[in-house]
Amino acid sequence: MTRSHLRVNWCSDAEPLLRFGFEQPAPGLCHVACARLAGPVAAESWRVGDDVSDTRSDTLHLRRSGGMAALHVRVDERALGIEAATQSAYRTLLSAVRESREPYILRIWNYFARINAGDGDDERYRRFCVGRARAVDAAFNSPPPAATAIGSDGEPHWLDVIALCSHRAGIALENPRQTPAWQYPRAFGPVSPGFSRAALIGAGNAQRLLVSGTASIVGHVSLHRGDISAQVDETFANLRALLDIASTRSGHVFTLDGCESLRVYVRQRDDLAATQAAVARHMPHRERVLFLRGDICRRELDIELEGVFAP
Ligand code: 3EB
């Protein structure tokens, strides 16, 4: 089997394993309903091998390439509600993945509308966490994949779960500055969110660090409420801590300079300029930074970012 060699960029030549679009839905695009505010216009391509093969059913699109697989599960939440819809999406995902040649889930993206609607334990994000926890098993949680969960602007009834899987396990990383999400205290919801802070995948120069949604959280506490610039700085402190851990664990050097792609989710469009200015103080490759409109799952936070890093 071809060795997995993931590259993320905005080239549009051959069909990649996964191609994310943030503008209009189009064939061959994994469409995310988070408006593009700034950054690359072309679709974000995740390429592994030269050839791809597709399998489709009503709820699932599975594409394979070079020993990896991308699965996109889309569930209509209208009849079910977000909790049961999430449970259904994750059951579908796990049953498709576990039997396959790419049984290791490395990274997941979750998008649904109105993520902060509802109060206390009824908040939609918390119900999503309950649905996810109900569907997954011990294997999923030991340790869980890297992930993103963002509130999109899409049609309110679609839950999109996108998973990147491999024939080979990754290494899940935690951030020493942050409480593992699965140990968040009860105050943040009836079940703690099941995700790791990053996944280290591949080997040698083909190694990649896939960083989960990362925000201005230290320990389990949200910091710098109302201060975009300080939230960006704290988030980059978290990102640098993860790059350091990845370097220690891999024996390669991971830095911001190795960034292949950075996605920054901004809650308020009006905060774009301030966010861009703050990000520019940290990032060497500004042309690889995509700014998207998205809701962060903690309402007191205004920005979150995720990225892919090469050594
Ligand atoms: C955080 O650090 C921010 O529930 O899958 C980031 C990434 C967040 C993934 C998830 C949530 C998730 O807690 C929120």
mmCIF file of C-alpha atoms and ligand atoms in Angstrom:
data_model
loop_
_atom_site.group_PDB
_atom_site.id
_atom_site.type_symbol
_atom_site.label_atom_id
_atom_site.label_comp_id
_atom_site.label_asym_id
_atom_site.label_seq_id
_atom_site.Cartn_x
_atom_site.Cartn_y
_atom_site.Cartn_z
ATOM 1 C CA MET A 1 0.000 0.000 0.000
ATOM 2 C CA THR A 2 1.152 3.546 -0.737
ATOM 3 C CA ARG A 3 2.420 5.297 2.325
ATOM 4 C CA SER A 4 0.183 8.130 3.491
ATOM 5 C CA HIS A 5 1.721 11.425 2.555
ATOM 6 C CA LEU A 6 -0.723 14.175 3.262
ATOM 7 C CA ARG A 7 -0.346 17.651 1.774
ATOM 8 C CA VAL A 8 -2.743 20.515 2.267
ATOM 9 C CA ASN A 9 -2.823 23.435 -0.185
ATOM 10 C CA TRP A 10 -5.087 25.354 -2.582
ATOM 11 C CA CYS A 11 -4.058 23.711 -5.868
ATOM 12 C CA SER A 12 -6.854 22.401 -8.023
ATOM 13 C CA ASP A 13 -5.179 19.915 -10.391
ATOM 14 C CA ALA A 14 -5.966 16.259 -9.643
ATOM 15 C CA GLU A 15 -8.822 15.124 -7.409
ATOM 16 C CA PRO A 16 -7.675 15.173 -3.785
ATOM 17 C CA LEU A 17 -8.909 12.964 -0.941
ATOM 18 C CA LEU A 18 -10.796 15.896 0.501
ATOM 19 C CA ARG A 19 -11.595 19.324 -0.891
ATOM 20 C CA PHE A 20 -13.217 21.892 1.391
ATOM 21 C CA GLY A 21 -15.227 24.735 -0.123
ATOM 22 C CA PHE A 22 -16.460 27.740 1.827
ATOM 23 C CA GLU A 23 -18.330 29.621 -0.883
ATOM 24 C CA GLN A 24 -21.011 27.954 -2.997
ATOM 25 C CA PRO A 25 -21.775 24.230 -2.790
ATOM 26 C CA ALA A 26 -20.379 22.460 -5.868
ATOM 27 C CA PRO A 27 -19.830 18.859 -7.022
ATOM 28 C CA GLY A 28 -16.669 17.336 -5.560
ATOM 29 C CA LEU A 29 -16.570 19.862 -2.736
ATOM 30 C CA CYS A 30 -17.055 19.179 0.898
ATOM 31 C CA HIS A 31 -19.039 22.341 1.474
ATOM 32 C CA VAL A 32 -18.763 24.061 4.843
ATOM 33 C CA ALA A 33 -21.298 26.814 5.464
ATOM 34 C CA CYS A 34 -18.863 29.167 7.155
ATOM 35 C CA ALA A 35 -18.512 32.260 4.986
ATOM 36 C CA ARG A 36 -14.995 33.024 3.775
ATOM 37 C CA LEU A 37 -14.022 36.412 5.184
ATOM 38 C CA ALA A 38 -10.425 36.565 3.933
ATOM 39 C CA GLY A 39 -7.649 34.320 2.650
ATOM 40 C CA PRO A 40 -7.272 31.816 -0.191
ATOM 41 C CA VAL A 41 -10.186 31.866 -2.645
ATOM 42 C CA ALA A 42 -9.622 28.370 -4.072
ATOM 43 C CA ALA A 43 -10.878 25.270 -2.282
ATOM 44 C CA GLU A 44 -8.619 23.749 0.386
ATOM 45 C CA SER A 45 -7.228 20.458 -0.939
ATOM 46 C CA TRP A 46 -6.144 17.542 1.215
ATOM 47 C CA ARG A 47 -4.182 15.279 -1.091
ATOM 48 C CA VAL A 48 -2.745 11.876 -0.177
ATOM 49 C CA GLY A 49 -2.379 9.541 -3.173
ATOM 50 C CA ASP A 50 -2.717 10.077 -6.929
ATOM 51 C CA ASP A 51 -5.989 8.227 -7.365
ATOM 52 C CA VAL A 52 -9.258 8.411 -5.516
ATOM 53 C CA SER A 53 -12.199 6.029 -5.329
ATOM 54 C CA ASP A 54 -15.686 6.929 -4.131
ATOM 55 C CA THR A 55 -18.497 5.104 -2.377
ATOM 56 C CA ARG A 56 -21.823 6.786 -1.693
ATOM 57 C CA SER A 57 -25.012 5.993 0.177
ATOM 58 C CA ASP A 58 -27.922 8.179 1.321
ATOM 59 C CA THR A 59 -26.165 9.513 4.383
ATOM 60 C CA LEU A 60 -22.499 8.886 3.651
ATOM 61 C CA HIS A 61 -19.832 9.766 1.123
ATOM 62 C CA LEU A 62 -16.583 7.847 1.481
ATOM 63 C CA ARG A 63 -13.489 8.588 -0.591
ATOM 64 C CA ARG A 64 -10.248 6.637 -0.428
ATOM 65 C CA SER A 65 -6.768 7.589 -1.549
ATOM 66 C CA GLY A 66 -3.258 6.449 -0.678
ATOM 67 C CA GLY A 67 -4.152 4.492 2.437
ATOM 68 C CA MET A 68 -6.386 7.180 3.856
ATOM 69 C CA ALA A 69 -10.127 7.778 3.712
ATOM 70 C CA ALA A 70 -12.397 10.792 4.059
ATOM 71 C CA LEU A 71 -15.961 10.240 5.225
ATOM 72 C CA HIS A 72 -18.686 12.816 5.119
ATOM 73 C CA VAL A 73 -21.866 12.039 7.045
ATOM 74 C CA ARG A 74 -24.778 14.450 6.703
ATOM 75 C CA VAL A 75 -27.846 14.083 8.917
ATOM 76 C CA ASP A 76 -31.084 16.044 8.821
ATOM 77 C CA GLU A 77 -31.671 17.014 12.433
ATOM 78 C CA ARG A 78 -35.273 18.239 11.992
ATOM 79 C CA ALA A 79 -37.012 15.005 12.929
ATOM 80 C CA LEU A 80 -34.430 13.953 15.512
ATOM 81 C CA GLY A 81 -33.079 17.045 17.248
ATOM 82 C CA ILE A 82 -29.371 17.737 17.473
ATOM 83 C CA GLU A 83 -28.583 15.142 20.177
ATOM 84 C CA ALA A 84 -30.124 12.151 18.399
ATOM 85 C CA ALA A 85 -28.892 13.410 15.029
ATOM 86 C CA THR A 86 -25.339 13.481 16.366
ATOM 87 C CA GLN A 87 -25.719 10.017 17.825
ATOM 88 C CA SER A 88 -26.979 8.772 14.465
ATOM 89 C CA ALA A 89 -24.148 10.471 12.538
ATOM 90 C CA TYR A 90 -21.470 8.981 14.788
ATOM 91 C CA ARG A 91 -23.051 5.500 14.679
ATOM 92 C CA THR A 92 -23.023 5.705 10.874
ATOM 93 C CA LEU A 93 -19.430 6.920 10.901
ATOM 94 C CA LEU A 94 -18.157 4.253 13.284
ATOM 95 C CA SER A 95 -19.876 1.383 11.529
ATOM 96 C CA ALA A 96 -18.476 2.508 8.161
ATOM 97 C CA VAL A 97 -14.966 3.033 9.490
ATOM 98 C CA ARG A 98 -14.505 0.018 11.725
ATOM 99 C CA GLU A 99 -15.058 -2.507 8.957
ATOM 100 C CA SER A 100 -12.874 -0.664 6.504
ATOM 101 C CA ARG A 101 -9.221 -0.749 5.476
ATOM 102 C CA GLU A 102 -8.790 2.674 7.143
ATOM 103 C CA PRO A 103 -10.127 1.985 10.634
ATOM 104 C CA TYR A 104 -8.207 4.706 12.500
ATOM 105 C CA ILE A 105 -10.038 8.018 12.840
ATOM 106 C CA LEU A 106 -7.391 10.734 12.966
ATOM 107 C CA ARG A 107 -9.414 13.932 12.792
ATOM 108 C CA ILE A 108 -13.057 15.006 12.739
ATOM 109 C CA TRP A 109 -14.831 18.235 11.794
ATOM 110 C CA ASN A 110 -18.349 18.895 13.100
ATOM 111 C CA TYR A 111 -20.503 21.716 11.708
ATOM 112 C CA PHE A 112 -24.083 22.628 12.547
ATOM 113 C CA ALA A 113 -26.047 25.839 12.862
ATOM 114 C CA ARG A 114 -26.989 27.751 16.042
ATOM 115 C CA ILE A 115 -24.397 25.936 18.157
ATOM 116 C CA ASN A 116 -24.930 28.266 21.140
ATOM 117 C CA ALA A 117 -28.748 28.236 21.071
ATOM 118 C CA GLY A 118 -30.378 26.914 24.238
ATOM 119 C CA ASP A 119 -29.407 27.554 27.835
ATOM 120 C CA GLY A 120 -27.347 25.615 30.347
ATOM 121 C CA ASP A 121 -27.346 21.886 29.622
ATOM 122 C CA ASP A 122 -29.871 22.467 26.822
ATOM 123 C CA GLU A 123 -27.370 24.389 24.754
ATOM 124 C CA ARG A 124 -27.116 22.721 21.356
ATOM 125 C CA TYR A 125 -23.354 22.235 21.637
ATOM 126 C CA ARG A 126 -23.834 20.382 24.944
ATOM 127 C CA ARG A 127 -26.578 18.192 23.425
ATOM 128 C CA PHE A 128 -24.196 17.487 20.537
ATOM 129 C CA CYS A 129 -21.555 16.367 23.090
ATOM 130 C CA VAL A 130 -24.110 14.053 24.721
ATOM 131 C CA GLY A 131 -25.094 12.537 21.361
ATOM 132 C CA ARG A 132 -21.455 11.990 20.416
ATOM 133 C CA ALA A 133 -20.657 10.393 23.778
ATOM 134 C CA ARG A 134 -23.664 8.038 23.440
ATOM 135 C CA ALA A 135 -22.601 6.839 20.009
ATOM 136 C CA VAL A 136 -18.915 6.229 20.496
ATOM 137 C CA ASP A 137 -17.173 3.380 22.276
ATOM 138 C CA ALA A 138 -14.052 2.813 24.344
ATOM 139 C CA ALA A 139 -11.908 2.387 21.225
ATOM 140 C CA PHE A 140 -12.965 5.826 19.967
ATOM 141 C CA ASN A 141 -12.044 7.372 23.292
ATOM 142 C CA SER A 142 -8.653 5.819 23.846
ATOM 143 C CA PRO A 143 -7.602 8.412 22.928
ATOM 144 C CA PRO A 144 -10.199 10.343 20.863
ATOM 145 C CA PRO A 145 -9.412 11.926 17.469
ATOM 146 C CA ALA A 146 -8.403 15.538 17.004
ATOM 147 C CA ALA A 147 -11.513 17.604 16.215
ATOM 148 C CA THR A 148 -13.270 20.833 15.450
ATOM 149 C CA ALA A 149 -16.862 21.721 16.401
ATOM 150 C CA ILE A 150 -18.069 25.009 14.935
ATOM 151 C CA GLY A 151 -21.416 26.695 14.496
ATOM 152 C CA SER A 152 -22.011 27.309 10.800
ATOM 153 C CA ASP A 153 -24.388 29.598 8.948
ATOM 154 C CA GLY A 154 -25.847 26.789 6.902
ATOM 155 C CA GLU A 155 -29.397 25.619 6.577
ATOM 156 C CA PRO A 156 -30.268 25.073 10.209
ATOM 157 C CA HIS A 157 -31.213 21.440 9.832
ATOM 158 C CA TRP A 158 -27.988 19.873 8.567
ATOM 159 C CA LEU A 159 -25.366 18.329 10.789
ATOM 160 C CA ASP A 160 -22.139 17.664 8.889
ATOM 161 C CA VAL A 161 -19.544 15.295 10.315
ATOM 162 C CA ILE A 162 -16.378 14.882 8.276
ATOM 163 C CA ALA A 163 -13.722 12.364 9.310
ATOM 164 C CA LEU A 164 -10.182 11.770 8.108
ATOM 165 C CA CYS A 165 -9.177 8.142 8.608
ATOM 166 C CA SER A 166 -6.117 6.027 7.940
ATOM 167 C CA HIS A 167 -4.827 2.486 7.608
ATOM 168 C CA ARG A 168 -2.357 3.457 10.276
ATOM 169 C CA ALA A 169 -2.954 4.945 13.733
ATOM 170 C CA GLY A 170 -1.847 8.484 14.543
ATOM 171 C CA ILE A 171 -0.449 9.736 17.827
ATOM 172 C CA ALA A 172 -2.900 11.814 19.835
ATOM 173 C CA LEU A 173 -1.388 14.785 21.653
ATOM 174 C CA GLU A 174 -2.534 16.842 24.605
ATOM 175 C CA ASN A 175 -1.546 20.397 25.451
ATOM 176 C CA PRO A 176 0.297 20.928 28.767
ATOM 177 C CA ARG A 177 -1.322 24.385 29.041
ATOM 178 C CA GLN A 178 -4.821 22.948 28.834
ATOM 179 C CA THR A 179 -6.931 20.458 30.748
ATOM 180 C CA PRO A 180 -7.712 17.541 28.432
ATOM 181 C CA ALA A 181 -11.163 18.270 27.025
ATOM 182 C CA TRP A 182 -12.443 14.902 28.221
ATOM 183 C CA GLN A 183 -11.616 16.058 31.787
ATOM 184 C CA TYR A 184 -13.443 19.392 31.593
ATOM 185 C CA PRO A 185 -15.430 19.898 34.802
ATOM 186 C CA ARG A 186 -19.210 19.383 35.003
ATOM 187 C CA ALA A 187 -19.864 23.130 34.677
ATOM 188 C CA PHE A 188 -19.118 22.861 30.935
ATOM 189 C CA GLY A 189 -21.805 20.276 30.287
ATOM 190 C CA PRO A 190 -23.233 16.885 31.276
ATOM 191 C CA VAL A 191 -20.484 15.051 29.366
ATOM 192 C CA SER A 192 -16.987 16.258 28.601
ATOM 193 C CA PRO A 193 -16.154 16.745 24.917
ATOM 194 C CA GLY A 194 -14.417 13.752 23.320
ATOM 195 C CA PHE A 195 -11.469 15.104 21.369
ATOM 196 C CA SER A 196 -7.668 15.314 21.576
ATOM 197 C CA ARG A 197 -5.745 18.548 21.061
ATOM 198 C CA ALA A 198 -3.842 17.302 18.000
ATOM 199 C CA ALA A 199 -2.912 14.232 15.960
ATOM 200 C CA LEU A 200 0.566 13.454 14.715
ATOM 201 C CA ILE A 201 0.409 11.352 11.547
ATOM 202 C CA GLY A 202 2.703 9.908 8.886
ATOM 203 C CA ALA A 203 6.449 9.341 9.102
ATOM 204 C CA GLY A 204 9.664 11.257 8.464
ATOM 205 C CA ASN A 205 9.257 14.371 6.318
ATOM 206 C CA ALA A 206 5.782 13.173 5.458
ATOM 207 C CA GLN A 207 4.794 13.630 9.067
ATOM 208 C CA ARG A 208 2.008 16.118 9.717
ATOM 209 C CA LEU A 209 0.568 17.664 12.844
ATOM 210 C CA LEU A 210 -3.198 18.110 12.643
ATOM 211 C CA VAL A 211 -4.178 20.669 15.261
ATOM 212 C CA SER A 212 -7.731 20.592 16.653
ATOM 213 C CA GLY A 213 -9.873 23.654 17.133
ATOM 214 C CA THR A 214 -7.821 25.722 19.586
ATOM 215 C CA ALA A 215 -9.023 28.756 21.504
ATOM 216 C CA SER A 216 -8.176 31.098 24.354
ATOM 217 C CA ILE A 217 -8.547 28.454 27.059
ATOM 218 C CA VAL A 218 -5.916 27.804 29.732
ATOM 219 C CA GLY A 219 -6.567 24.901 32.062
ATOM 220 C CA HIS A 220 -10.302 24.678 31.466
ATOM 221 C CA VAL A 221 -10.915 28.422 31.788
ATOM 222 C CA SER A 222 -11.808 30.794 28.925
ATOM 223 C CA LEU A 223 -9.570 33.877 29.075
ATOM 224 C CA HIS A 224 -9.732 37.443 27.710
ATOM 225 C CA ARG A 225 -13.472 37.783 27.266
ATOM 226 C CA GLY A 226 -14.193 40.698 24.923
ATOM 227 C CA ASP A 227 -10.532 41.174 23.942
ATOM 228 C CA ILE A 228 -9.933 39.739 20.464
ATOM 229 C CA SER A 229 -6.273 40.593 20.335
ATOM 230 C CA ALA A 230 -5.514 38.926 23.692
ATOM 231 C CA GLN A 231 -7.587 35.870 22.698
ATOM 232 C CA VAL A 232 -5.498 35.502 19.531
ATOM 233 C CA ASP A 233 -2.248 35.812 21.532
ATOM 234 C CA GLU A 234 -3.377 33.190 24.079
ATOM 235 C CA THR A 235 -4.506 30.876 21.282
ATOM 236 C CA PHE A 236 -1.075 31.149 19.637
ATOM 237 C CA ALA A 237 0.539 30.364 23.003
ATOM 238 C CA ASN A 238 -1.550 27.175 22.996
ATOM 239 C CA LEU A 239 -0.571 26.461 19.396
ATOM 240 C CA ARG A 240 3.147 26.931 20.131
ATOM 241 C CA ALA A 241 2.889 24.612 23.137
ATOM 242 C CA LEU A 242 1.396 21.929 20.878
ATOM 243 C CA LEU A 243 4.119 22.435 18.247
ATOM 244 C CA ASP A 244 6.713 21.979 21.025
ATOM 245 C CA ILE A 245 5.094 18.778 22.263
ATOM 246 C CA ALA A 246 4.889 17.497 18.687
ATOM 247 C CA SER A 247 8.614 18.208 18.231
ATOM 248 C CA THR A 248 9.477 16.342 21.428
ATOM 249 C CA ARG A 249 7.296 13.373 20.530
ATOM 250 C CA SER A 250 8.344 13.104 16.872
ATOM 251 C CA GLY A 251 12.028 14.034 16.939
ATOM 252 C CA HIS A 252 11.311 16.543 14.122
ATOM 253 C CA VAL A 253 11.016 20.288 14.543
ATOM 254 C CA PHE A 254 7.509 21.677 14.238
ATOM 255 C CA THR A 255 7.132 25.473 14.145
ATOM 256 C CA LEU A 256 4.641 28.019 12.824
ATOM 257 C CA ASP A 257 6.885 28.300 9.773
ATOM 258 C CA GLY A 258 5.867 24.759 8.752
ATOM 259 C CA CYS A 259 2.203 25.745 8.548
ATOM 260 C CA GLU A 260 0.498 24.359 5.440
ATOM 261 C CA SER A 261 -2.909 25.742 6.301
ATOM 262 C CA LEU A 262 -4.456 27.678 9.156
ATOM 263 C CA ARG A 263 -8.196 28.207 9.504
ATOM 264 C CA VAL A 264 -9.316 30.982 11.808
ATOM 265 C CA TYR A 265 -13.000 31.061 12.789
ATOM 266 C CA VAL A 266 -14.258 34.529 13.741
ATOM 267 C CA ARG A 267 -17.599 34.926 15.508
ATOM 268 C CA GLN A 268 -18.275 38.565 14.591
ATOM 269 C CA ARG A 269 -17.517 39.838 11.096
ATOM 270 C CA ASP A 270 -16.708 43.206 12.660
ATOM 271 C CA ASP A 271 -13.766 41.587 14.454
ATOM 272 C CA LEU A 272 -12.091 40.480 11.211
ATOM 273 C CA ALA A 273 -9.614 43.368 10.931
ATOM 274 C CA ALA A 274 -8.548 43.112 14.581
ATOM 275 C CA THR A 275 -8.213 39.328 14.253
ATOM 276 C CA GLN A 276 -6.151 39.607 11.064
ATOM 277 C CA ALA A 277 -3.844 42.175 12.679
ATOM 278 C CA ALA A 278 -3.316 39.959 15.740
ATOM 279 C CA VAL A 279 -2.735 36.804 13.650
ATOM 280 C CA ALA A 280 -0.232 38.685 11.454
ATOM 281 C CA ARG A 281 1.946 39.321 14.519
ATOM 282 C CA HIS A 282 2.421 35.549 14.888
ATOM 283 C CA MET A 283 2.177 33.971 11.431
ATOM 284 C CA PRO A 284 4.996 33.872 8.874
ATOM 285 C CA HIS A 285 2.874 32.532 5.948
ATOM 286 C CA ARG A 286 -0.073 34.921 5.864
ATOM 287 C CA GLU A 287 -1.167 33.660 2.456
ATOM 288 C CA ARG A 288 -1.963 30.294 4.049
ATOM 289 C CA VAL A 289 -4.437 31.697 6.565
ATOM 290 C CA LEU A 290 -8.131 31.411 5.870
ATOM 291 C CA PHE A 291 -10.558 33.501 7.928
ATOM 292 C CA LEU A 292 -14.069 32.070 8.224
ATOM 293 C CA ARG A 293 -17.271 33.214 9.920
ATOM 294 C CA GLY A 294 -18.096 30.669 12.591
ATOM 295 C CA ASP A 295 -19.504 30.355 16.115
ATOM 296 C CA ILE A 296 -17.202 29.022 18.798
ATOM 297 C CA CYS A 297 -18.803 26.457 21.110
ATOM 298 C CA ARG A 298 -18.135 28.561 24.212
ATOM 299 C CA ARG A 299 -20.172 31.749 23.869
ATOM 300 C CA GLU A 300 -17.621 33.878 25.709
ATOM 301 C CA LEU A 301 -14.995 33.135 23.053
ATOM 302 C CA ASP A 302 -14.721 35.062 19.783
ATOM 303 C CA ILE A 303 -12.075 33.205 17.804
ATOM 304 C CA GLU A 304 -10.810 29.651 17.319
ATOM 305 C CA LEU A 305 -8.213 28.270 14.957
ATOM 306 C CA GLU A 306 -7.021 24.925 13.593
ATOM 307 C CA GLY A 307 -4.199 23.980 11.284
ATOM 308 C CA VAL A 308 -1.913 21.562 9.534
ATOM 309 C CA PHE A 309 1.846 21.677 10.127
ATOM 310 C CA ALA A 310 4.770 19.985 8.410
ATOM 311 C CA PRO A 311 8.148 19.512 10.125
HETATM 312 C C1 3EB B 1 -12.102 23.844 23.418
HETATM 313 O O1 3EB B 1 -10.869 23.856 23.420
HETATM 314 C C2 3EB B 1 -12.788 24.588 22.304
HETATM 315 O O2 3EB B 1 -16.270 19.370 20.871
HETATM 316 O O3 3EB B 1 -15.142 18.451 19.247
HETATM 317 C C3 3EB B 1 -12.533 22.615 20.087
HETATM 318 C C4 3EB B 1 -12.330 21.496 19.274
HETATM 319 C C5 3EB B 1 -13.665 22.675 20.876
HETATM 320 C C6 3EB B 1 -13.253 20.444 19.267
HETATM 321 C C7 3EB B 1 -15.327 19.374 20.056
HETATM 322 C C8 3EB B 1 -14.586 21.614 20.864
HETATM 323 C C9 3EB B 1 -14.378 20.513 20.064
HETATM 324 O O4 3EB B 1 -12.768 23.285 24.296
HETATM 325 C C10 3EB B 1 -13.935 23.855 21.743
#
